[in-house]
Coordinates of C-alpha atoms in Angstrom, one line a residue:
X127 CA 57.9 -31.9 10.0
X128 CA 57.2 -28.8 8.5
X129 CA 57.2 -30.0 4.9
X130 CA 55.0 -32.7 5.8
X131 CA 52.5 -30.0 7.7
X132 CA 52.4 -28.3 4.4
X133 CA 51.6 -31.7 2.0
X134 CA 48.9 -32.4 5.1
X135 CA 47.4 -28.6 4.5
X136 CA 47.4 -29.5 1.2
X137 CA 45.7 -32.6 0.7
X138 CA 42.8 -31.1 2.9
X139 CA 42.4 -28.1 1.3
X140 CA 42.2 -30.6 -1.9
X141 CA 40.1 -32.7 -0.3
X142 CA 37.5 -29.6 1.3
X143 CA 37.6 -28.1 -2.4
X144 CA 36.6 -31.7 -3.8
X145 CA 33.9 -32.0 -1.7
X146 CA 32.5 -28.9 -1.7
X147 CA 32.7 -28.6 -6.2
X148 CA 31.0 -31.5 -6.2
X149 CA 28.1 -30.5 -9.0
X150 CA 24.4 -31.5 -8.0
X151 CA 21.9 -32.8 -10.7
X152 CA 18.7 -35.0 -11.2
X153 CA 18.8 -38.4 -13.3
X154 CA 15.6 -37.1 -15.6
X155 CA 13.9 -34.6 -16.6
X156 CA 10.6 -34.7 -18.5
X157 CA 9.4 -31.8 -21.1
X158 CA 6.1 -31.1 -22.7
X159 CA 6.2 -30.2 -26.3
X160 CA 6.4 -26.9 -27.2
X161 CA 6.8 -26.0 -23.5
X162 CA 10.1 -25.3 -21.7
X163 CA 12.1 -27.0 -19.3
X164 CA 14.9 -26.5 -16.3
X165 CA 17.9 -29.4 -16.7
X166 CA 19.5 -28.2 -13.3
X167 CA 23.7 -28.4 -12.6
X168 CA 24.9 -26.6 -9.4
X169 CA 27.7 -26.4 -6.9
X170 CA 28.4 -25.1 -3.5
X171 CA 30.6 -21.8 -4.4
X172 CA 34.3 -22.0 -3.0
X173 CA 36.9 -19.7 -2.5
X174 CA 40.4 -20.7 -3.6
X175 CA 38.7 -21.8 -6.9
X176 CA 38.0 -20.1 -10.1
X177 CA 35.8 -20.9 -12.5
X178 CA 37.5 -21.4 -15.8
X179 CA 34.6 -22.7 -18.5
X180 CA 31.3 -24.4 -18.0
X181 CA 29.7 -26.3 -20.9
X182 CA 26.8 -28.4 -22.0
X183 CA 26.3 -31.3 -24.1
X184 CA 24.2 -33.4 -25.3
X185 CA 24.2 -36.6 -26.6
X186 CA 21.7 -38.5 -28.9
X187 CA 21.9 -41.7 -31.1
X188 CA 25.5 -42.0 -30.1
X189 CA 26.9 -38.7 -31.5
X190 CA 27.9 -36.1 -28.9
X191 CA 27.6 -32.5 -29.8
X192 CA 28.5 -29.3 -27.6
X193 CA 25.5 -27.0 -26.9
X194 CA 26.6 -24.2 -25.3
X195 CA 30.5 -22.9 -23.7
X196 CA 31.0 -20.1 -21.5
X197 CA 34.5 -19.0 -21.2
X198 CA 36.6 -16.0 -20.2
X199 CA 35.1 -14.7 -23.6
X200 CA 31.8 -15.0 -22.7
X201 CA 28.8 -17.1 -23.7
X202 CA 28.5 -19.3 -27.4
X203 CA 26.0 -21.4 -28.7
X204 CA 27.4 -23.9 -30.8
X205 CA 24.4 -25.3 -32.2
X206 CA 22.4 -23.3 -34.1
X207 CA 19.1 -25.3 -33.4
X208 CA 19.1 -24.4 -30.2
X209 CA 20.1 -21.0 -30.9
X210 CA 17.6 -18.3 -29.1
X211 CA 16.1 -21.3 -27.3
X212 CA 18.9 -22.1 -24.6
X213 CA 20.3 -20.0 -21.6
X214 CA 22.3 -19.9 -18.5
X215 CA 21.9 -17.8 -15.8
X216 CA 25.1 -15.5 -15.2
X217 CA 25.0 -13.8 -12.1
X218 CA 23.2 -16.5 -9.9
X219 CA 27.0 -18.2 -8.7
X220 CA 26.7 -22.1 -7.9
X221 CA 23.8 -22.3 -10.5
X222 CA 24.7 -23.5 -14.3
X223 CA 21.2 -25.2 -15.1
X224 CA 20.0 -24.9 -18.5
X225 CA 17.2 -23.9 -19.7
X226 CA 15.2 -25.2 -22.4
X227 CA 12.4 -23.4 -24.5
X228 CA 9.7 -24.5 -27.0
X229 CA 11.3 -28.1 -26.9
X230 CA 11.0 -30.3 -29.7
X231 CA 10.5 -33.9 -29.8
X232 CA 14.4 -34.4 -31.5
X233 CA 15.5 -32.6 -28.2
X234 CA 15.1 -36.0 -26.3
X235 CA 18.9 -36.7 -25.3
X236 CA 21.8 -37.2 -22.6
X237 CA 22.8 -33.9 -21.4
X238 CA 26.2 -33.5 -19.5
X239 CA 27.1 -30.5 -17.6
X240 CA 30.7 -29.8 -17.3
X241 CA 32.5 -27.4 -15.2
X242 CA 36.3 -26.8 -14.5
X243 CA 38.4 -24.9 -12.0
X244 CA 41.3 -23.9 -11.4
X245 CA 42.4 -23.7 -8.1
X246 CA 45.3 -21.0 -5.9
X247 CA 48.1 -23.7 -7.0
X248 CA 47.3 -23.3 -11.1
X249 CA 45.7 -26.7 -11.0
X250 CA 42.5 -28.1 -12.3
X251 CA 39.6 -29.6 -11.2
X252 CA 37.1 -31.2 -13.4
X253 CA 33.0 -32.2 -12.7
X254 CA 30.4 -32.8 -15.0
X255 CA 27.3 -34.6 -14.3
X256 CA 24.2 -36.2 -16.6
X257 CA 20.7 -35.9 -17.1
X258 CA 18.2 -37.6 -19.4
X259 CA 15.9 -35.0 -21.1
X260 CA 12.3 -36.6 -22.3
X261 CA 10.0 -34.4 -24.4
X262 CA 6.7 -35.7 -24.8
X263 CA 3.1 -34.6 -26.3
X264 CA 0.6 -33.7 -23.4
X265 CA -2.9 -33.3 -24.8
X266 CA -4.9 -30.8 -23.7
X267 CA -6.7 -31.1 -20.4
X268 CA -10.2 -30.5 -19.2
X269 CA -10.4 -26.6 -19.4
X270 CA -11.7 -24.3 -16.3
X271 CA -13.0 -20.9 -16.3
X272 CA -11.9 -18.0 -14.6
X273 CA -14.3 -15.1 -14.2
X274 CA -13.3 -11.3 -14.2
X275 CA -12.3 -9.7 -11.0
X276 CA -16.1 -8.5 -10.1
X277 CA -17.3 -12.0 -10.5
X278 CA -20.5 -13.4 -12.3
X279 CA -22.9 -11.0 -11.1
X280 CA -22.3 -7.4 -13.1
X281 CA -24.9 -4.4 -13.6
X282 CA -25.6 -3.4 -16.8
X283 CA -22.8 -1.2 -19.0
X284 CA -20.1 -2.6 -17.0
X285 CA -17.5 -4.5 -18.5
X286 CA -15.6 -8.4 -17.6
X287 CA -14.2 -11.1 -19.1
X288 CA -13.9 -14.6 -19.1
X289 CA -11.2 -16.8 -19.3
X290 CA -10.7 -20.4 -20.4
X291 CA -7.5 -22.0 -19.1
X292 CA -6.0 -25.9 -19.6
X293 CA -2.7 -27.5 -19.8
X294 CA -0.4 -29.7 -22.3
X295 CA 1.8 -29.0 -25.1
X296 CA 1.1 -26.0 -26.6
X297 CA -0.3 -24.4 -28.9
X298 CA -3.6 -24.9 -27.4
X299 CA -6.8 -23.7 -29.3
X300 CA -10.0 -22.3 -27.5
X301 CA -13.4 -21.9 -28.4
X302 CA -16.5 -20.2 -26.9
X303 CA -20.3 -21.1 -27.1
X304 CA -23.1 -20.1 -25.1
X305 CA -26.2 -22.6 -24.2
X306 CA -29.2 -21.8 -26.1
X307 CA -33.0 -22.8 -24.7
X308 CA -33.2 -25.3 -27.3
X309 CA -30.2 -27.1 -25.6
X310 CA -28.1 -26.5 -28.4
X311 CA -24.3 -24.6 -28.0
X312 CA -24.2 -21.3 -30.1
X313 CA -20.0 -20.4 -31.3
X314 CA -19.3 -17.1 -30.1
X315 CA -15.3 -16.5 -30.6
X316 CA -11.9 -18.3 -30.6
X317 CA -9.7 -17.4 -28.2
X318 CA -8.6 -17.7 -24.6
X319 CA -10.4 -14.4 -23.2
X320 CA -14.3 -13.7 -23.9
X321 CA -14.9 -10.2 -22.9
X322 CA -17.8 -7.7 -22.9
X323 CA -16.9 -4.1 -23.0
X324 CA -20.3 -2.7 -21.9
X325 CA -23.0 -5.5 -20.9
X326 CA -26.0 -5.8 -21.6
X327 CA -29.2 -7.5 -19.7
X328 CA -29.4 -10.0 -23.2
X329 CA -26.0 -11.0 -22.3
X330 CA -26.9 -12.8 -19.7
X331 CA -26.8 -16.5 -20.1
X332 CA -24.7 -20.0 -19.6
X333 CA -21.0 -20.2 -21.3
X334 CA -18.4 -22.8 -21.7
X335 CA -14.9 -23.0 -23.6
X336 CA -13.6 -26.1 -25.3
X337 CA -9.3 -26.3 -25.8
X338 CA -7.5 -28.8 -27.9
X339 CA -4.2 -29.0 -29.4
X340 CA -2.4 -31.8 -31.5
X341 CA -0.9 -33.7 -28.7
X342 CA -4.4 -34.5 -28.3
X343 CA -5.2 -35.9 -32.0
X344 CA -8.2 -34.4 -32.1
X345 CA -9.7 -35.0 -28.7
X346 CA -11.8 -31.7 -27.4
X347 CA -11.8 -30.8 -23.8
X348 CA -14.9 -29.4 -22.6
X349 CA -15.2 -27.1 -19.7
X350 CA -18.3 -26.7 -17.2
X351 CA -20.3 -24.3 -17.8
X352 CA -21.2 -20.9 -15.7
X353 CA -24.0 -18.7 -15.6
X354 CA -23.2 -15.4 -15.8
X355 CA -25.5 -12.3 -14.8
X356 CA -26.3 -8.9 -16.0
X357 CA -28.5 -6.8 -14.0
X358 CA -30.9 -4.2 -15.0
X359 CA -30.2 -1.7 -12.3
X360 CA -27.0 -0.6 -11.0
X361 CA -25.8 -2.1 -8.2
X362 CA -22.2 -1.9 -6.8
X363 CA -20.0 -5.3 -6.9
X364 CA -18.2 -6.5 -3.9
X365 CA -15.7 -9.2 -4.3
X366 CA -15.0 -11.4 -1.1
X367 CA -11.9 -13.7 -0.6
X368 CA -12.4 -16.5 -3.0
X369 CA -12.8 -13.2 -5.7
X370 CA -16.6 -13.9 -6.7
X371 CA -18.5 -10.9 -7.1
X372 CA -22.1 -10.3 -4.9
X373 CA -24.1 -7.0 -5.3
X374 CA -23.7 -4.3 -2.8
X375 CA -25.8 -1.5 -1.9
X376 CA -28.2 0.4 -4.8
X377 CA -25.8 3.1 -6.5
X378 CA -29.6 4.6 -6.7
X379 CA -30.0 5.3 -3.3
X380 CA -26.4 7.1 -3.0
X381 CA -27.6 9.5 -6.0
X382 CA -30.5 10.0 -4.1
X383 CA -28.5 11.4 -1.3
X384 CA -26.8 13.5 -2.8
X385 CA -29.8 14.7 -4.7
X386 CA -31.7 15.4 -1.2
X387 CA -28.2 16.9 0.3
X388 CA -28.4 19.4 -2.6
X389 CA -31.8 20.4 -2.4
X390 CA -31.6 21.0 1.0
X391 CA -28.5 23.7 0.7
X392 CA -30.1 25.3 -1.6
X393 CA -33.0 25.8 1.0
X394 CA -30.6 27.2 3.6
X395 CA -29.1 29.5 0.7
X396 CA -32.8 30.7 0.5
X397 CA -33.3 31.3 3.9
X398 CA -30.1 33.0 4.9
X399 CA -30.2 35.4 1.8
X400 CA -34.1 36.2 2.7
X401 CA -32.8 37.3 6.4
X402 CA -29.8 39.2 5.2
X403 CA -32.6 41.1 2.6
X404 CA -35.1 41.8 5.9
X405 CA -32.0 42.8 7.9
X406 CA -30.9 45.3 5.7
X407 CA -34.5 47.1 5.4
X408 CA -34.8 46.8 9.0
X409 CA -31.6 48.5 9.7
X410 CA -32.6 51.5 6.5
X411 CA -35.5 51.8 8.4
X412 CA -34.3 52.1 12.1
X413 CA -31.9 54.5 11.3
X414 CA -33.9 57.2 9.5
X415 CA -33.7 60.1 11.3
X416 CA -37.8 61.6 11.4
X417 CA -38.2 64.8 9.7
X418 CA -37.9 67.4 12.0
X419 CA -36.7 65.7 14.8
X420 CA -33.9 67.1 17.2
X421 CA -31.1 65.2 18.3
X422 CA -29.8 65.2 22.1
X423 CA -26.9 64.0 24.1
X424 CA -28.2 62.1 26.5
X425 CA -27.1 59.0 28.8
X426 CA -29.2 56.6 30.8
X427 CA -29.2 55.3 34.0
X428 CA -33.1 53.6 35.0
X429 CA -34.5 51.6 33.2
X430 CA -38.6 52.8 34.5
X431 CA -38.8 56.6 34.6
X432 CA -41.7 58.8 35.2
X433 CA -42.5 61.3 32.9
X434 CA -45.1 64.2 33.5
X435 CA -47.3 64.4 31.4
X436 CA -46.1 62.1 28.9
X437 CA -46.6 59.3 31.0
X438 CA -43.4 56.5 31.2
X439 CA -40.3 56.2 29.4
X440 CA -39.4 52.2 29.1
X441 CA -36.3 51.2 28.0
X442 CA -36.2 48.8 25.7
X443 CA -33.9 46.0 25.9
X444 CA -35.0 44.8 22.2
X445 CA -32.3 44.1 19.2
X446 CA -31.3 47.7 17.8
X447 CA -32.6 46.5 14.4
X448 CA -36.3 46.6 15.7
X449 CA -38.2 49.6 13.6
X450 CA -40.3 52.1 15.6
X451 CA -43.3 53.8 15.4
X452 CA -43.0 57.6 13.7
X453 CA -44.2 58.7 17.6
X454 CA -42.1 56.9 19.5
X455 CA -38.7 58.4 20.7
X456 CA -35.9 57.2 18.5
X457 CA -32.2 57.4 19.6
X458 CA -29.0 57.4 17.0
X459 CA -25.3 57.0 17.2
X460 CA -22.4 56.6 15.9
X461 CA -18.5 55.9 16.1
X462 CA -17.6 59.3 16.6
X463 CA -20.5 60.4 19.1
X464 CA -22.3 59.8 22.4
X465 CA -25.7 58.1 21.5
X466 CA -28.2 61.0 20.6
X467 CA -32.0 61.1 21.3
X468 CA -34.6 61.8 18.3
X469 CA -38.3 63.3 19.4
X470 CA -40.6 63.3 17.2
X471 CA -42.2 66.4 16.0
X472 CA -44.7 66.5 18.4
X473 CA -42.7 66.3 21.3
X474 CA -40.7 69.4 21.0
X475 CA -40.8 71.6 23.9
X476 CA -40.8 68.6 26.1
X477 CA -37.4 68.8 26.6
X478 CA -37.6 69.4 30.6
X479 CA -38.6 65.6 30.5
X480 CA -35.1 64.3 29.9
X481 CA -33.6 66.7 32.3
X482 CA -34.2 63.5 35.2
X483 CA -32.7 60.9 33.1
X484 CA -29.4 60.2 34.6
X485 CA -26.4 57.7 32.8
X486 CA -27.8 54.1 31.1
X487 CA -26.3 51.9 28.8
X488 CA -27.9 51.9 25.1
X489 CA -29.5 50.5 23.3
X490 CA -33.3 52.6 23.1
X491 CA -36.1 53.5 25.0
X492 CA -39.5 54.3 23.0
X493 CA -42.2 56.7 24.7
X494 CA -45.2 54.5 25.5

């Protein structure tokens, strides 16, 4: 029993890999001329099995010719037609397709992909499977145009392109022309891309693009035309989410802005540097001690006192930078000292009048 538990084992493990190595094609693949094409081959990766070579060939008016071999000594292109024209991806396991670029029309053919294991028991397992390859000439189809990111509407010294797109075999050949009023189409360039580095407001006006190419024997593809705008002022563009461009706000009225925001610091500079200038005299001028006037230590308590003779002394609860009268009573201080009292001149001998002031807080009191 155990020997036949073993064969069993073995014919389903055979069996699983079989199924599972089976390689996966399509019966046709069609190819435009000059373009590229994908001939796919692939496989469901399985363990157990190693890949030993994988090769393609191709086969047209009954001769069969290797194309390409990778082995345990890497890839090689037998034929040298398709030499730089033919690949195989190498780190994508399960996927041999081939790949096919700038076909020719002699590239028409059979192509068989081949592929061989060998499996944990030294044997091996063989798969290959066919595809019929048809290059053909596509001419050139009706051509669209593709504006530049900020659309069809642009203010003036900006810069966009345009871009006339069509399919087929390549090469494919544009042309540009603008409409004239006369009804007549002006040439402007050849190329796919028509592009203005700074616009103008003349370069406003209706464009369309023609594309041919030889597939087409001579048949020109026409495109519809669009009307593209260049405006005299600046304007900012906007693009919404089918990517054509509409004007914004005025870029005018933002200079203008900042224009007024400027002017108007420059005013508060003014201002602020004329109060610091009156400050400063104020202050030189509240500070000068008269000449001949006698300082006093003195503190305050009322802030109406009578005052024989002289009449009342107010204190003033005014900002110390207020000037003063030459006859009014100035008082001083500073850091170091109590707050002293200036008379003036003609006021000396009167000092019996402060004698009934008792403690106050500064700032000044003036005779009045």
């Amino acid at each position: 029993m155990g020997e036949v538990g073993k064969i069993a084992v073995f014919v389903m493990t055979f069996i699983s890999c079989n199924a599972l190595l089976d390689l996966s094609g399509v019966h046709q693949v069609t190819g435009t001329w000059m373009g590229s094409t994908t001939v796919p081959c692939t496989y469901v990766p399985s363990e157990g099995v190693t890949q030993q070579t994988l090769s393609w060939s191709v086969e047209r008016d009954s001769s069969i010719s290797t194309i390409f071999r990778r082995d345990d000594s890497g890839d090689h292109i037998l034929l040298s037609k398709f030499r730089g024209r033919v690949s195989v991806p190498k780190h994508s396991p399960g996927d041999a397709s081939l790949l096919i670029e700038n076909l020719e029309m002699p590239d028409s053919g059979h192509y068989t992909c081949q592929i061989i294991w060998r499996s944990t028991d030294n044997s091996l397992i063989t798969r290959e499977v066919t595809t019929t390859v048809k290059v053909v000439k596509v001419a050139a189809t009706k051509p669209i145009i593709r504006a530049g990111q900020l659309g069809l509407t642009l203010p003036a010294g900006g810069s966009t392109s345009l871009t006339c797109e069509a399919s087929g075999s390549p090469p494919i050949s544009y042309r540009w022309f603008r409409a004239t009023p006369a009804g007549k189409a002006a040439f402007l360039s050849s190329g796919a891309e028509l592009a203005w580095p700074s616009l103008r407001p003349s370069d406003s006006g209706t464009y369309f693009c023609e594309a041919e190419n030889r597939a087409g024997a001579g048949a020109v593809q026409r495109s519809e035309a669009v009307q593209l705008t260049v405006t005299d002022l600046p304007i900012t563009a906007t693009t919404s989410e089918s990517g054509v461009g509409y004007p914004g706000k005025n870029e005018t009225i933002r200079d203008f802005q900042r224009t007024g925001l400027s002017l108007y610091l420059v005013i508060l500079i003014a201002v602020v540097s004329g109060a610091v200038v009156f400050l400063v005299i104020s202050l030189i001028i509240c500070i000068r001690k008269p000449k001949g006037a006698q300082a006093y230590d003195v503190k305050f308590n009322y802030l109406i006192v009578p005052v024989q003779e002289m009449g009342v002394i107010l204190l003033l609860l005014a900002h110390p930078l207020l000037p003063l009268p030459g006859n009014f009573l100035r008082i001083g201080s500073s850091a170091a000292t109590m707050p002293k009292v200036f008379l003036p001149p003609e006021s000396k001998g009167q000092n019996s009048l402060l004698q009934n002031i008792a403690t106050v807080q500064w700032p000044r009191f003036i005779w009045v």
